[in-house]
C-alpha positions as CSV (number, residue, x, y, z in Angstrom):
1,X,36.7,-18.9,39.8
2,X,34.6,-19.5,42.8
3,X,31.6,-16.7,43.4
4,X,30.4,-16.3,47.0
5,X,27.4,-14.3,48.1
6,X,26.5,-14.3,52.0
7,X,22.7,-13.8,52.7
8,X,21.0,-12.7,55.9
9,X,22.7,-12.9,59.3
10,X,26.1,-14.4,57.6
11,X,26.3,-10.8,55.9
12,X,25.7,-8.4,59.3
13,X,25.5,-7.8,62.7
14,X,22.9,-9.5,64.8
15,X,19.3,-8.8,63.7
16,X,16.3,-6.7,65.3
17,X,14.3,-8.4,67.4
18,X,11.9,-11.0,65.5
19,X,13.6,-10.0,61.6
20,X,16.3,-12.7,61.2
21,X,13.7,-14.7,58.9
22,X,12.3,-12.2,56.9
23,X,15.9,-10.7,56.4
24,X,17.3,-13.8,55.2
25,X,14.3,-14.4,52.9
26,X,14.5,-11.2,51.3
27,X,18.2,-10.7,51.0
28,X,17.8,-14.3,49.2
29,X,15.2,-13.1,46.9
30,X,17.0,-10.2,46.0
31,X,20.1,-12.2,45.0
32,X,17.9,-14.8,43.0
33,X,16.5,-11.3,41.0
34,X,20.0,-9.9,40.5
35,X,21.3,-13.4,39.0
36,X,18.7,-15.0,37.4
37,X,19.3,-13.3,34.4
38,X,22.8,-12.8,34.4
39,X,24.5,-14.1,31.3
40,X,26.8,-17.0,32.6
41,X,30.2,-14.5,32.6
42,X,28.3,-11.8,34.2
43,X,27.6,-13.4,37.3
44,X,30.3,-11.8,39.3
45,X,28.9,-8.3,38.0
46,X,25.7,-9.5,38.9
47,X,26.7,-10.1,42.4
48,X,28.3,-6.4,42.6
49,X,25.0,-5.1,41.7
50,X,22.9,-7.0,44.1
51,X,25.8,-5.7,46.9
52,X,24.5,-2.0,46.1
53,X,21.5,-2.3,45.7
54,X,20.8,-3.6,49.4
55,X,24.0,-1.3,50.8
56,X,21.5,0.9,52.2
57,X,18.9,-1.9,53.5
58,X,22.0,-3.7,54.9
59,X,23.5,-0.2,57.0
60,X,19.7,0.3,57.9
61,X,19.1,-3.8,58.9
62,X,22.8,-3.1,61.2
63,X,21.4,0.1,62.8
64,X,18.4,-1.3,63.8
65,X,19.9,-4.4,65.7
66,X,23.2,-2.8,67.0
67,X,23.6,-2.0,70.5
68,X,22.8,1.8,71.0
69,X,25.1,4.2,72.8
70,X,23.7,6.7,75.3
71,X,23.2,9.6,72.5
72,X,22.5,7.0,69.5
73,X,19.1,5.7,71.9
74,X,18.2,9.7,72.6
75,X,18.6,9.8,69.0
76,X,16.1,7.2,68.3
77,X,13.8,7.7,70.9
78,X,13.6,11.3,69.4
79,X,13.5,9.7,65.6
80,X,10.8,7.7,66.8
81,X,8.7,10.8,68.1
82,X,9.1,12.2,64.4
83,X,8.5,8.7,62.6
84,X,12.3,8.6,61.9
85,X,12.9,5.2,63.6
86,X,10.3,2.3,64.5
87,X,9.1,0.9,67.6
88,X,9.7,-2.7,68.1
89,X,5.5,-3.4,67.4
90,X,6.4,-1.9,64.0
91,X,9.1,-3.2,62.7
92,X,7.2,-7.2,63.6
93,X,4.0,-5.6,61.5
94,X,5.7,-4.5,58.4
95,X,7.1,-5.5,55.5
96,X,8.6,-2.2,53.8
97,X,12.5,-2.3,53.2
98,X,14.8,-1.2,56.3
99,X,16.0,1.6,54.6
100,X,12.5,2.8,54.5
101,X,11.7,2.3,58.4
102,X,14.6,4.2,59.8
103,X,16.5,7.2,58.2
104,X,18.2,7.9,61.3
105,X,21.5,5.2,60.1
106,X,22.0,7.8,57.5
107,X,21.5,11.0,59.9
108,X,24.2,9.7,62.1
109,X,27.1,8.6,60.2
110,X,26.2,4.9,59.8
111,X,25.1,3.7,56.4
């Protein structure tokens, strides 16, 4: 049967500002590691893998680009006081996972 995977912005909401590229380049590397070595009727269990292993990047990647609600922005202006959540200048100067610049997705119910 046909396998689909959907990469980048074709697999979430709308990006942070300036990370559509880099998430789309690393989602793809990601699914290129989790297949490459996949026997060829393994694929599909391949694939499954590769969707948990970025679940948590993913819910953070969505978090950081949604559209905050009044108490979801106190929450990250008070996560970015504690180094819970990034400023824009750090999330263009870094290259660590999503999951890894912002815990607050997880703090508030969204991953």
């Amino acid at each position: 049967g046909l396998l689909l995977a959907q990469v980048g912005d074709a697999a979430c909401s709308p990006p942070p500002a300036g990370q559509g590229l880099n998430h789309a380049l690393e989602a793809a590397a990601a699914l290129v590691d989790a297949v490459a070595g996949a026997a060829p009727g393994a694929v599909a269990e391949a694939l499954e893998g590769y969707e948990r292993a970025r679940r948590d990047d993913e819910a953070a990647y969505a978090f950081l680009g949604a559209e905050k609600g009044p108490w979801q922005a106190l929450a990250c202006a008070v996560g970015r006081l504690l180094g819970l959540y990034p400023g824009p200048a750090e999330m263009k100067e870094t290259t660590a996972p999503y999951r890894q610049l912002t815990a607050l997705h997880r703090v508030l119910g969204c991953a």
